[in-house]
Amino acid sequence: MNAFEWVTPKDLKGAVSALSGDSAKVLAGGIDLLCEMKEGLVTPSHVVNLKSIAGLNQMVGRDDLRIGALVTLTELAESESVRSQYKAVAEAALSVGSPQIRNVGTVGGNLCQRPRCWYYRDVAIECLKKGGDRCFAEDGENEYHAILGGGPCHIVHPSDLAPALIAFDAKVEIQGTSARSLPLLDFFVLPAVNWGQENVLAPNEIVTAVTLPKATAGWKSAYYKFRERESFDWALASAAVTLRMSGNTVQDCRVVLGGVAPIPWRSKEAESALKGKTISPALAEAAGKAAVTGAKPLKHNGYKVRLAANVVRIALLRAAGLEEA
C-alpha cells in the first residue's frame, strides 16, 4: 500500500476542498476502499475520513425518512421504522456480507462500491474499466457477469441496497461545490455512457444522504437475493419489489433487479405485466419472465436468465404474502 495523507475534515466544505486536490478518495466505512488499496487498484494521495463530520450517521424524519450516508447497514436493518415501513430496504441491508461487514459498512459505501468483476479486481489486468482497450469478460470467464445492459463493459453492480431503495423511489443527496439531489435511479450510469465509473459523482462530490418518501398505506414490499455461498456473498441475482395493492389487485408497483446488470435494473416490462391484475403465482411467474425481456447472456451465464426470472417471482409472492410454489 502506498503512503497517503489522512484527512479529517470538520465539515462537508472541508471534505469537498480536500477532494479537489490530487487523487483523493473518500472513506466512509472503508470496506471497499481498503480492499482496493490493498489490492493496488487505487493509490490515493489523500484519504478523506467522513466520520469526522457530524450528522452523516443519523436517520431523521417524520414523513420522509432521511438516511445519512454513514448510517451502517446494521442500523438500517434493525431500525424499527425501516422494518415496518420499508421492509425491502431492511431485508436488503440484512442480506449484505457478514455481521462484521454490516456493522462497519455504510449506506453511502454500499451505493458507491466498485464492481467485483475478477478482471477488474486483478491489478495485473488492464481491462476497459481501468483504461484498457477491452472487456476481458466478453470472451472470457463470464458466468457472474451481466445479462442486461452490458457492453462495452459487462460488470454487474454489486449493491444490495440500491435496488430496494430505488423500488421506493428514493432520492440521493450529493454535496460538491454545491448541493444537488436526484432520483437514485439516475445516480447510476451504464458502461455505454461511461465505462470508467458506475455513477454520476464528480471527483469532488460526496453522497451525503438518501431520502425515502413518506410510506403510504397499501404498499407491500420484499427483497429476495440468490447467492452462490449462503454464508455471505454478492447476488447472482436479486429483486426488490414494491406493490400498492387494492385487495389482491396490483394498483402500482416497482420491480428492480440486482446482480444482473451494470446498474440496478428497473424492469418496466415486469411492472406492466403486473399493473391492474390480481396477484397470483401464475402472474408472478409471468412478471418474472417479463423482467428479463431483452436479456443477452454471454457464453457462460445463460443460467442467469431463468434465475433472475425466478428471483422476481419469489420476491413478488413474498411481498404479496402468497405461498412460494
CSV table of C-alpha atoms in Angstrom, one decimal:
chain,number,residue,atom,x,y,z
A,1,MET,CA,0.0,0.0,0.0
A,2,ASN,CA,1.3,3.5,-0.9
A,3,ALA,CA,1.8,6.2,1.7
A,4,PHE,CA,-1.1,8.7,1.8
A,5,GLU,CA,-2.2,11.7,3.8
A,6,TRP,CA,-5.0,11.1,6.3
A,7,VAL,CA,-7.6,14.0,6.2
A,8,THR,CA,-10.2,14.5,8.9
A,9,PRO,CA,-12.4,17.4,7.8
A,10,LYS,CA,-14.7,19.2,10.3
A,11,ASP,CA,-17.5,19.7,7.8
A,12,LEU,CA,-18.6,18.9,4.2
A,13,LYS,CA,-17.0,22.1,2.9
A,14,GLY,CA,-13.6,20.9,4.2
A,15,ALA,CA,-14.2,17.4,2.8
A,16,VAL,CA,-15.1,18.7,-0.7
A,17,SER,CA,-12.0,21.0,-0.6
A,18,ALA,CA,-9.8,18.0,0.3
A,19,LEU,CA,-11.1,16.1,-2.6
A,20,SER,CA,-10.2,18.9,-5.0
A,21,GLY,CA,-6.5,18.1,-5.0
A,22,ASP,CA,-4.7,15.1,-6.4
A,23,SER,CA,-6.0,11.5,-6.3
A,24,ALA,CA,-8.0,11.8,-3.1
A,25,LYS,CA,-10.5,9.1,-2.0
A,26,VAL,CA,-13.4,9.3,0.4
A,27,LEU,CA,-13.6,6.8,3.3
A,28,ALA,CA,-16.9,6.0,4.8
A,29,GLY,CA,-17.0,2.5,6.4
A,30,GLY,CA,-13.8,1.7,4.4
A,31,ILE,CA,-14.8,-1.9,3.4
A,32,ASP,CA,-14.3,-1.5,-0.3
A,33,LEU,CA,-11.8,1.3,-0.3
A,34,LEU,CA,-9.3,-0.6,1.9
A,35,CYS,CA,-9.7,-3.7,-0.3
A,36,GLU,CA,-8.9,-1.6,-3.4
A,37,MET,CA,-5.9,0.0,-1.7
A,38,LYS,CA,-4.5,-3.3,-0.5
A,39,GLU,CA,-5.0,-4.8,-4.0
A,40,GLY,CA,-3.2,-1.9,-5.5
A,41,LEU,CA,-6.1,-0.9,-7.6
A,42,VAL,CA,-6.1,2.6,-6.2
A,43,THR,CA,-3.2,4.6,-4.8
A,44,PRO,CA,-4.7,7.8,-3.3
A,45,SER,CA,-2.6,10.7,-2.2
A,46,HIS,CA,-5.2,11.7,0.4
A,47,VAL,CA,-7.9,9.6,2.2
A,48,VAL,CA,-10.7,11.8,3.4
A,49,ASN,CA,-12.4,10.4,6.5
A,50,LEU,CA,-16.0,11.3,6.5
A,51,LYS,CA,-16.5,10.0,10.1
A,52,SER,CA,-15.2,13.3,11.4
A,53,ILE,CA,-18.2,15.2,10.1
A,54,ALA,CA,-21.2,15.4,12.4
A,55,GLY,CA,-24.6,14.3,11.3
A,56,LEU,CA,-23.8,12.0,8.5
A,57,ASN,CA,-24.6,8.9,10.7
A,58,GLN,CA,-28.2,9.9,11.5
A,59,MET,CA,-31.7,8.8,10.4
A,60,VAL,CA,-34.3,11.6,10.8
A,61,GLY,CA,-37.8,12.3,9.6
A,62,ARG,CA,-41.4,12.3,10.5
A,63,ASP,CA,-42.7,12.0,6.9
A,64,ASP,CA,-39.9,11.4,4.5
A,65,LEU,CA,-37.0,9.4,6.0
A,66,ARG,CA,-33.6,10.9,5.5
A,67,ILE,CA,-30.8,8.3,6.0
A,68,GLY,CA,-27.3,9.8,6.4
A,69,ALA,CA,-24.6,8.3,4.2
A,70,LEU,CA,-22.7,7.0,7.3
A,71,VAL,CA,-25.7,5.1,8.8
A,72,THR,CA,-24.4,1.5,9.0
A,73,LEU,CA,-26.2,-1.4,7.3
A,74,THR,CA,-26.8,-3.0,10.7
A,75,GLU,CA,-28.5,0.2,11.9
A,76,LEU,CA,-30.7,0.3,8.8
A,77,ALA,CA,-31.6,-3.4,9.1
A,78,GLU,CA,-32.5,-3.1,12.7
A,79,SER,CA,-34.4,0.2,12.5
A,80,GLU,CA,-38.0,-0.4,13.6
A,81,SER,CA,-39.3,2.3,11.3
A,82,VAL,CA,-37.4,0.9,8.3
A,83,ARG,CA,-38.5,-2.7,9.1
A,84,SER,CA,-42.2,-1.7,9.4
A,85,GLN,CA,-42.5,0.9,6.6
A,86,TYR,CA,-39.7,0.0,4.1
A,87,LYS,CA,-39.4,-3.8,4.6
A,88,ALA,CA,-37.5,-4.5,1.4
A,89,VAL,CA,-34.8,-2.0,2.4
A,90,ALA,CA,-34.3,-3.7,5.8
A,91,GLU,CA,-34.2,-7.1,4.1
A,92,ALA,CA,-31.6,-5.8,1.5
A,93,ALA,CA,-29.4,-4.3,4.3
A,94,LEU,CA,-29.6,-7.6,6.2
A,95,SER,CA,-28.5,-9.6,3.2
A,96,VAL,CA,-25.2,-7.8,2.8
A,97,GLY,CA,-22.0,-9.6,3.7
A,98,SER,CA,-21.5,-10.8,7.3
A,99,PRO,CA,-22.5,-9.2,10.7
A,100,GLN,CA,-19.0,-7.7,10.9
A,101,ILE,CA,-19.3,-6.1,7.5
A,102,ARG,CA,-22.7,-4.8,8.2
A,103,ASN,CA,-21.5,-3.3,11.5
A,104,VAL,CA,-18.9,-1.2,9.6
A,105,GLY,CA,-20.3,-0.9,6.1
A,106,THR,CA,-22.4,2.2,5.4
A,107,VAL,CA,-25.3,3.2,3.2
A,108,GLY,CA,-23.1,5.5,1.1
A,109,GLY,CA,-20.4,3.0,0.8
A,110,ASN,CA,-22.8,0.3,-0.4
A,111,LEU,CA,-24.1,2.5,-3.1
A,112,CYS,CA,-20.7,3.7,-4.3
A,113,GLN,CA,-18.8,0.4,-4.1
A,114,ARG,CA,-16.8,-0.7,-7.1
A,115,PRO,CA,-17.6,-3.9,-9.2
A,116,ARG,CA,-16.5,-7.3,-8.1
A,117,CYS,CA,-15.5,-8.5,-11.6
A,118,TRP,CA,-12.4,-10.6,-11.3
A,119,TYR,CA,-10.8,-8.9,-14.3
A,120,TYR,CA,-11.3,-5.5,-12.7
A,121,ARG,CA,-10.0,-6.8,-9.3
A,122,ASP,CA,-6.9,-8.2,-10.8
A,123,VAL,CA,-4.3,-5.5,-10.7
A,124,ALA,CA,-2.3,-7.2,-13.4
A,125,ILE,CA,-5.1,-6.9,-15.9
A,126,GLU,CA,-5.7,-3.6,-17.6
A,127,CYS,CA,-9.3,-4.0,-18.5
A,128,LEU,CA,-11.6,-1.4,-20.2
A,129,LYS,CA,-12.8,-0.1,-16.8
A,130,LYS,CA,-9.2,0.6,-15.8
A,131,GLY,CA,-8.3,2.4,-19.0
A,132,GLY,CA,-7.5,-0.7,-21.2
A,133,ASP,CA,-8.9,-1.3,-24.6
A,134,ARG,CA,-11.2,-4.3,-24.0
A,135,CYS,CA,-13.5,-6.0,-21.6
A,136,PHE,CA,-12.0,-9.4,-20.9
A,137,ALA,CA,-15.3,-10.8,-19.6
A,138,GLU,CA,-16.8,-10.5,-23.1
A,139,ASP,CA,-15.0,-13.6,-24.4
A,140,GLY,CA,-13.6,-14.9,-21.1
A,141,GLU,CA,-14.9,-16.2,-17.8
A,142,ASN,CA,-18.2,-14.5,-17.6
A,143,GLU,CA,-20.5,-16.7,-15.5
A,144,TYR,CA,-21.1,-13.9,-13.0
A,145,HIS,CA,-21.5,-11.0,-15.4
A,146,ALA,CA,-24.3,-9.0,-16.9
A,147,ILE,CA,-27.2,-10.4,-18.9
A,148,LEU,CA,-28.9,-7.0,-19.2
A,149,GLY,CA,-27.4,-3.6,-20.2
A,150,GLY,CA,-23.9,-4.9,-20.7
A,151,GLY,CA,-21.4,-3.6,-23.2
A,152,PRO,CA,-18.8,-2.4,-23.8
A,153,CYS,CA,-18.1,-3.4,-20.2
A,154,HIS,CA,-20.1,-6.4,-18.7
A,155,ILE,CA,-19.8,-5.9,-14.9
A,156,VAL,CA,-22.8,-6.2,-12.6
A,157,HIS,CA,-23.4,-3.6,-9.9
A,158,PRO,CA,-22.8,-5.2,-6.5
A,159,SER,CA,-25.1,-3.2,-4.3
A,160,ASP,CA,-27.9,-5.0,-2.5
A,161,LEU,CA,-29.3,-1.8,-1.1
A,162,ALA,CA,-29.7,0.1,-4.3
A,163,PRO,CA,-32.5,-2.0,-5.9
A,164,ALA,CA,-34.5,-1.8,-2.7
A,165,LEU,CA,-34.1,2.0,-2.3
A,166,ILE,CA,-35.0,2.5,-6.0
A,167,ALA,CA,-38.1,0.4,-5.6
A,168,PHE,CA,-39.2,3.0,-3.0
A,169,ASP,CA,-38.4,5.9,-5.3
A,170,ALA,CA,-35.5,7.1,-3.1
A,171,LYS,CA,-33.5,10.2,-3.8
A,172,VAL,CA,-29.8,10.7,-3.2
A,173,GLU,CA,-28.3,13.9,-1.9
A,174,ILE,CA,-24.9,14.9,-3.2
A,175,GLN,CA,-22.5,17.6,-1.9
A,176,GLY,CA,-19.8,19.2,-4.1
A,177,THR,CA,-19.1,22.8,-4.6
A,178,SER,CA,-22.9,23.0,-4.5
A,179,ALA,CA,-25.5,20.6,-3.3
A,180,ARG,CA,-27.8,18.6,-5.6
A,181,SER,CA,-30.4,15.9,-5.3
A,182,LEU,CA,-31.6,13.4,-7.9
A,183,PRO,CA,-33.6,10.2,-8.1
A,184,LEU,CA,-31.4,7.3,-7.0
A,185,LEU,CA,-32.2,5.5,-10.3
A,186,ASP,CA,-30.5,8.3,-12.2
A,187,PHE,CA,-27.4,8.2,-9.9
A,188,PHE,CA,-26.1,5.1,-11.7
A,189,VAL,CA,-24.8,5.0,-15.3
A,190,LEU,CA,-24.4,2.3,-17.8
A,191,PRO,CA,-21.0,1.5,-19.3
A,192,ALA,CA,-22.3,2.6,-22.7
A,193,VAL,CA,-22.5,6.1,-21.1
A,194,ASN,CA,-19.3,6.0,-19.0
A,195,TRP,CA,-17.4,2.7,-18.7
A,196,GLY,CA,-14.9,4.2,-16.3
A,197,GLN,CA,-17.3,4.7,-13.4
A,198,GLU,CA,-20.7,3.4,-12.1
A,199,ASN,CA,-22.3,6.6,-11.1
A,200,VAL,CA,-22.5,10.3,-11.8
A,201,LEU,CA,-20.3,11.5,-8.9
A,202,ALA,CA,-17.7,14.1,-9.9
A,203,PRO,CA,-14.2,13.6,-8.2
A,204,ASN,CA,-15.0,16.3,-5.6
A,205,GLU,CA,-18.6,15.1,-4.8
A,206,ILE,CA,-19.8,13.1,-1.8
A,207,VAL,CA,-23.0,11.2,-1.2
A,208,THR,CA,-24.4,12.7,2.0
A,209,ALA,CA,-27.8,11.0,2.4
A,210,VAL,CA,-30.6,9.1,0.8
A,211,THR,CA,-34.2,10.1,1.3
A,212,LEU,CA,-37.2,7.7,1.2
A,213,PRO,CA,-40.6,9.3,0.6
A,214,LYS,CA,-43.3,9.0,3.2
A,215,ALA,CA,-44.6,5.5,3.4
A,216,THR,CA,-48.2,5.2,2.5
A,217,ALA,CA,-50.8,2.6,3.4
A,218,GLY,CA,-51.4,-0.2,1.0
A,219,TRP,CA,-47.8,-0.7,-0.1
A,220,LYS,CA,-46.1,-4.0,0.4
A,221,SER,CA,-42.5,-4.9,-0.4
A,222,ALA,CA,-39.9,-7.7,-0.4
A,223,TYR,CA,-36.3,-8.2,-1.3
A,224,TYR,CA,-35.0,-11.6,-2.4
A,225,LYS,CA,-31.4,-12.4,-3.2
A,226,PHE,CA,-29.9,-15.6,-4.6
A,227,ARG,CA,-26.2,-16.1,-3.9
A,228,GLU,CA,-23.8,-19.0,-4.5
A,229,ARG,CA,-22.4,-19.0,-1.0
A,230,GLU,CA,-25.1,-18.9,1.7
A,231,SER,CA,-22.9,-17.6,4.5
A,232,PHE,CA,-22.2,-14.3,2.7
A,233,ASP,CA,-21.8,-13.4,-0.9
A,234,TRP,CA,-22.8,-11.0,-3.6
A,235,ALA,CA,-26.0,-11.6,-5.5
A,236,LEU,CA,-26.1,-13.8,-8.6
A,237,ALA,CA,-29.5,-12.3,-9.0
A,238,SER,CA,-31.7,-10.3,-6.7
A,239,ALA,CA,-35.0,-8.5,-6.9
A,240,ALA,CA,-36.7,-5.7,-4.9
A,241,VAL,CA,-40.4,-5.2,-5.4
A,242,THR,CA,-43.0,-2.8,-4.1
A,243,LEU,CA,-46.7,-3.3,-4.6
A,244,ARG,CA,-49.6,-0.9,-4.0
A,245,MET,CA,-52.5,-3.2,-3.5
A,246,SER,CA,-56.2,-2.8,-3.5
A,247,GLY,CA,-57.4,-6.1,-2.2
A,248,ASN,CA,-55.5,-8.6,-4.3
A,249,THR,CA,-55.2,-6.3,-7.3
A,250,VAL,CA,-51.9,-4.5,-8.1
A,251,GLN,CA,-52.6,-0.8,-8.5
A,252,ASP,CA,-49.0,0.3,-8.8
A,253,CYS,CA,-45.6,-1.4,-8.4
A,254,ARG,CA,-41.8,-1.2,-8.8
A,255,VAL,CA,-39.6,-4.1,-9.9
A,256,VAL,CA,-35.9,-3.6,-9.6
A,257,LEU,CA,-33.3,-6.3,-10.2
A,258,GLY,CA,-29.7,-6.6,-8.8
A,259,GLY,CA,-26.7,-8.7,-9.8
A,260,VAL,CA,-27.7,-8.9,-13.5
A,261,ALA,CA,-26.8,-5.6,-15.0
A,262,PRO,CA,-24.1,-2.8,-14.6
A,263,ILE,CA,-26.7,-0.7,-12.8
A,264,PRO,CA,-29.7,-1.6,-10.6
A,265,TRP,CA,-32.2,-2.6,-13.3
A,266,ARG,CA,-35.7,-1.4,-13.1
A,267,SER,CA,-38.0,-3.5,-15.2
A,268,LYS,CA,-40.9,-1.6,-16.7
A,269,GLU,CA,-41.9,-4.8,-18.6
A,270,ALA,CA,-42.5,-6.6,-15.3
A,271,GLU,CA,-44.3,-3.7,-13.9
A,272,SER,CA,-46.6,-3.5,-16.9
A,273,ALA,CA,-47.3,-7.2,-16.6
A,274,LEU,CA,-48.5,-6.7,-13.0
A,275,LYS,CA,-50.5,-3.4,-13.0
A,276,GLY,CA,-54.2,-3.8,-12.8
A,277,LYS,CA,-54.1,-7.6,-12.4
A,278,THR,CA,-54.8,-9.9,-9.5
A,279,ILE,CA,-51.7,-11.2,-7.9
A,280,SER,CA,-51.3,-15.0,-8.2
A,281,PRO,CA,-48.5,-17.5,-8.6
A,282,ALA,CA,-49.2,-17.5,-12.4
A,283,LEU,CA,-49.0,-13.7,-12.6
A,284,ALA,CA,-45.8,-13.7,-10.6
A,285,GLU,CA,-44.2,-16.2,-13.0
A,286,ALA,CA,-45.3,-14.1,-16.0
A,287,ALA,CA,-43.9,-11.0,-14.4
A,288,GLY,CA,-40.6,-12.8,-13.7
A,289,LYS,CA,-40.3,-13.8,-17.4
A,290,ALA,CA,-41.2,-10.2,-18.4
A,291,ALA,CA,-38.4,-8.9,-16.2
A,292,VAL,CA,-35.7,-10.5,-18.3
A,293,THR,CA,-37.1,-9.2,-21.6
A,294,GLY,CA,-34.1,-8.3,-23.8
A,295,ALA,CA,-31.6,-10.3,-21.8
A,296,LYS,CA,-28.4,-11.0,-23.8
A,297,PRO,CA,-26.4,-13.6,-21.8
A,298,LEU,CA,-22.7,-14.2,-22.5
A,299,LYS,CA,-21.2,-17.7,-23.2
A,300,HIS,CA,-21.2,-18.9,-19.6
A,301,ASN,CA,-24.1,-17.0,-17.9
A,302,GLY,CA,-27.2,-18.1,-19.7
A,303,TYR,CA,-28.4,-19.7,-16.4
A,304,LYS,CA,-28.9,-16.2,-15.1
A,305,VAL,CA,-31.9,-15.5,-17.3
A,306,ARG,CA,-34.0,-18.2,-15.7
A,307,LEU,CA,-32.6,-17.5,-12.3
A,308,ALA,CA,-33.4,-13.8,-12.4
A,309,ALA,CA,-37.0,-14.5,-13.6
A,310,ASN,CA,-37.4,-16.9,-10.7
A,311,VAL,CA,-35.9,-14.4,-8.2
A,312,VAL,CA,-38.5,-11.9,-9.3
A,313,ARG,CA,-41.3,-14.4,-9.0
A,314,ILE,CA,-40.3,-15.3,-5.4
A,315,ALA,CA,-39.9,-11.6,-4.4
A,316,LEU,CA,-43.4,-10.9,-5.7
A,317,LEU,CA,-45.0,-13.8,-3.9
A,318,ARG,CA,-43.3,-12.8,-0.7
A,319,ALA,CA,-44.4,-9.2,-1.0
A,320,ALA,CA,-48.0,-10.3,-1.6
A,321,GLY,CA,-47.9,-12.8,1.2
A,322,LEU,CA,-48.5,-15.8,-1.1
A,323,GLU,CA,-47.0,-19.2,-0.8
A,324,GLU,CA,-44.0,-20.0,-3.0
A,325,ALA,CA,-44.5,-23.0,-5.2
